Amino acid sequence: MSDLVLYTHPMSRGRTARWMLEEVGVPYETVLLDYGTTMKAPDYLAINPMGKVPAIVHRGEIVTENAAICAYLADAFPDAGLAPPGSERARYYRWLFFAASPLDSAIIDRALSREIPKEKAGLVGYSGFDAVIDALENALDGRDYIASDRFSAADLYVGANLGFHLRFGTIPDRPSFRAYVERLEARPAFARVAEHDGPMPSFK
């Protein structure tokens, strides 16, 4: 087995992990799993007890959760230049994990019609759906990339999430979001994901 293995399904968040691997540009093996069967089989549950994808195994080390996979690969393969240097790391970590927690939680709560009572708002990791969306729009205001003056793993993770939710109408289609996603999806590594996993749906 390869030093680097991706466990995924073509129609899953595993596409984000594959995009990151394609940006890193090192050889990797792909293991395709199916929902409800091989994803819940003992062999895979030993890798990810949650029984979900993606997961990567790199030289025996297991990493799950897309934000962690992106951060790990950026550090494991520094020659790819996907983690900014020095003080730029602060903004990089901020927005990488903003997308992994407040943004994701706010979108999922909205999609499931879960209303957070005002008296319970302090229990959730975001101030409200509109506040999260506005914060991200402000972070992108006047910027081509979210963390520095060049593409990073934070852009990949934020952009993958925005691209998915714009396509399915689960976030507002703001011009800055659309322009940002289209800029990122023009990268050759993103096109290679479609070669492996099939094309994404068109924007609405």
Coordinates of C-alpha atoms in Angstrom, one line a residue:
M1 CA 0.0 0.0 0.0
S2 CA 1.1 3.6 -0.7
D3 CA 2.6 5.9 1.9
L4 CA -0.4 8.1 1.4
V5 CA -4.0 6.7 1.1
L6 CA -7.3 8.6 0.6
Y7 CA -10.5 6.9 1.7
T8 CA -13.4 8.5 0.0
H9 CA -16.6 8.4 -2.0
P10 CA -17.1 10.4 -5.2
M11 CA -20.2 12.2 -3.9
S12 CA -18.9 13.2 -0.5
R13 CA -16.8 15.7 1.3
G14 CA -13.9 13.5 0.2
R15 CA -13.7 15.7 -2.9
T16 CA -12.2 18.4 -0.8
A17 CA -9.5 16.1 0.5
R18 CA -8.8 14.9 -3.0
W19 CA -8.5 18.5 -4.2
M20 CA -5.9 19.1 -1.4
L21 CA -4.0 16.0 -2.4
E22 CA -4.0 17.2 -6.1
E23 CA -2.7 20.6 -5.0
V24 CA 0.1 18.9 -2.9
G25 CA 1.1 17.0 -6.0
V26 CA 2.4 13.8 -4.5
P27 CA 1.4 10.3 -5.4
Y28 CA -1.4 8.8 -3.4
E29 CA -3.7 5.7 -3.5
T30 CA -7.5 5.9 -3.5
V31 CA -9.8 3.5 -1.7
L32 CA -13.4 4.0 -2.7
L33 CA -16.0 3.2 -0.1
D34 CA -19.8 2.9 -0.3
Y35 CA -22.3 4.3 2.1
G36 CA -23.8 1.8 4.6
T37 CA -21.5 -1.1 3.6
T38 CA -17.7 -0.7 3.3
M39 CA -17.9 2.6 5.1
K40 CA -19.3 0.8 8.1
A41 CA -17.1 -2.3 7.8
P42 CA -14.7 -3.2 10.6
D43 CA -11.6 -2.6 8.5
Y44 CA -12.6 1.0 7.9
L45 CA -14.1 1.6 11.4
A46 CA -10.6 0.9 12.7
I47 CA -9.4 3.9 10.7
N48 CA -12.4 6.2 11.3
P49 CA -14.8 5.0 14.0
M50 CA -17.4 7.5 12.8
G51 CA -17.7 5.5 9.6
K52 CA -17.6 8.5 7.3
V53 CA -15.2 9.9 4.7
P54 CA -12.8 11.3 4.0
A55 CA -9.8 9.9 5.9
I56 CA -6.2 9.8 4.9
V57 CA -3.4 7.5 6.2
H58 CA 0.1 8.9 5.7
R59 CA 2.9 6.6 6.7
G60 CA 0.7 4.9 9.3
E61 CA -0.8 8.2 10.7
I62 CA -4.5 8.6 10.4
V63 CA -6.1 12.0 9.8
T64 CA -9.9 12.6 9.5
E65 CA -12.0 15.8 9.2
N66 CA -11.4 17.9 6.1
A67 CA -10.0 21.0 7.9
A68 CA -7.5 18.8 9.7
I69 CA -6.6 17.0 6.5
C70 CA -5.9 20.3 4.7
A71 CA -3.8 21.6 7.6
Y72 CA -1.9 18.4 8.0
L73 CA -1.1 18.0 4.3
A74 CA 0.0 21.7 4.0
D75 CA 2.5 21.1 6.9
A76 CA 3.6 17.6 5.7
F77 CA 4.4 18.8 2.2
P78 CA 5.8 22.3 2.7
D79 CA 7.2 22.5 -0.8
A80 CA 3.7 22.8 -2.1
G81 CA 3.5 26.2 -0.5
L82 CA -0.1 25.8 0.8
A83 CA 0.5 27.2 4.3
P84 CA 1.6 30.8 4.5
P85 CA 4.7 31.8 6.5
G86 CA 5.1 33.7 9.8
S87 CA 2.4 36.1 10.9
E88 CA 0.2 35.2 8.0
R89 CA -0.5 31.9 9.8
A90 CA -2.9 33.7 12.2
R91 CA -5.4 34.7 9.5
Y92 CA -4.9 31.3 7.8
Y93 CA -5.8 29.3 10.9
R94 CA -8.6 31.8 11.7
W95 CA -10.5 31.3 8.5
L96 CA -9.7 27.7 8.0
F97 CA -11.3 26.8 11.3
F98 CA -14.1 29.4 11.0
A99 CA -15.3 27.5 7.9
A100 CA -15.0 24.2 9.8
S101 CA -17.0 25.3 12.8
P102 CA -19.2 28.4 12.8
L103 CA -19.9 28.4 9.0
D104 CA -20.6 24.7 8.8
S105 CA -22.8 24.7 12.0
A106 CA -24.8 27.7 10.9
I107 CA -25.5 26.3 7.4
I108 CA -26.5 22.8 8.7
D109 CA -28.8 24.3 11.4
R110 CA -30.5 26.4 8.7
A111 CA -30.8 23.5 6.3
L112 CA -32.4 21.4 9.0
S113 CA -34.7 24.2 10.1
R114 CA -33.2 24.2 13.5
E115 CA -34.0 27.5 15.2
I116 CA -31.7 28.4 18.1
P117 CA -33.7 30.1 20.9
K118 CA -32.3 33.4 21.8
E119 CA -31.8 32.4 25.4
K120 CA -29.8 29.4 24.2
A121 CA -27.7 31.3 21.6
G122 CA -24.7 31.2 23.9
L123 CA -24.5 27.4 23.6
V124 CA -23.8 27.4 19.9
G125 CA -20.5 28.4 18.3
Y126 CA -21.8 31.2 16.2
S127 CA -23.9 34.3 16.6
G128 CA -26.5 33.5 13.9
F129 CA -26.6 32.5 10.3
D130 CA -26.6 36.1 8.9
A131 CA -23.7 37.1 11.2
V132 CA -21.6 34.2 9.9
I133 CA -22.3 34.9 6.3
D134 CA -21.6 38.6 6.7
A135 CA -18.3 37.9 8.6
L136 CA -17.1 35.7 5.7
E137 CA -18.1 38.2 3.1
N138 CA -16.2 40.9 5.0
A139 CA -13.2 38.7 5.2
L140 CA -13.1 38.4 1.4
D141 CA -13.8 42.1 0.8
G142 CA -11.1 43.4 -1.6
R143 CA -9.1 40.2 -1.4
D144 CA -8.3 37.5 -4.0
Y145 CA -7.4 35.0 -1.2
I146 CA -8.5 34.8 2.3
A147 CA -5.3 34.4 4.3
S148 CA -2.6 36.2 2.3
D149 CA -1.7 37.4 -1.3
R150 CA -1.6 33.8 -2.6
F151 CA -3.6 30.6 -2.6
S152 CA -3.4 28.5 0.6
A153 CA -5.1 25.5 2.1
A154 CA -7.5 27.9 3.9
D155 CA -8.7 29.0 0.5
L156 CA -9.2 25.5 -0.6
Y157 CA -11.2 24.5 2.4
V158 CA -13.3 27.8 2.5
G159 CA -13.8 27.7 -1.3
A160 CA -14.8 24.0 -1.4
N161 CA -17.5 24.7 1.2
L162 CA -18.7 27.8 -0.5
G163 CA -18.8 26.1 -3.9
F164 CA -20.9 23.2 -2.5
H165 CA -23.4 25.4 -0.7
L166 CA -23.7 27.9 -3.6
R167 CA -24.6 25.0 -5.9
F168 CA -27.3 23.7 -3.6
G169 CA -28.7 27.1 -2.6
T170 CA -27.9 26.7 1.1
I171 CA -26.1 30.1 1.4
P172 CA -26.9 33.4 -0.3
D173 CA -25.4 33.8 -3.8
R174 CA -23.4 36.9 -3.1
P175 CA -21.2 38.3 -5.9
S176 CA -18.0 38.1 -3.8
F177 CA -18.6 34.4 -3.0
R178 CA -19.3 33.5 -6.6
A179 CA -16.2 35.4 -7.8
Y180 CA -14.0 33.8 -5.2
V181 CA -15.2 30.2 -5.9
E182 CA -14.9 30.6 -9.6
R183 CA -11.3 31.9 -9.2
L184 CA -10.4 28.9 -7.1
E185 CA -12.2 26.4 -9.3
A186 CA -10.2 27.5 -12.3
R187 CA -7.1 25.9 -10.7
P188 CA -5.8 22.8 -12.6
A189 CA -5.9 20.7 -9.4
F190 CA -9.7 21.3 -9.1
A191 CA -10.2 20.1 -12.6
R192 CA -8.3 16.9 -11.8
V193 CA -10.8 16.1 -9.0
A194 CA -13.5 16.0 -11.6
E195 CA -11.4 13.5 -13.6
H196 CA -11.4 11.2 -10.6
D197 CA -14.8 11.8 -9.0
G198 CA -16.9 13.2 -11.8
P199 CA -18.1 16.8 -12.4
M200 CA -19.8 18.9 -9.8
P201 CA -23.3 20.2 -10.6
S202 CA -23.5 23.6 -12.3
F203 CA -24.2 26.7 -10.4
K204 CA -27.9 27.6 -10.2

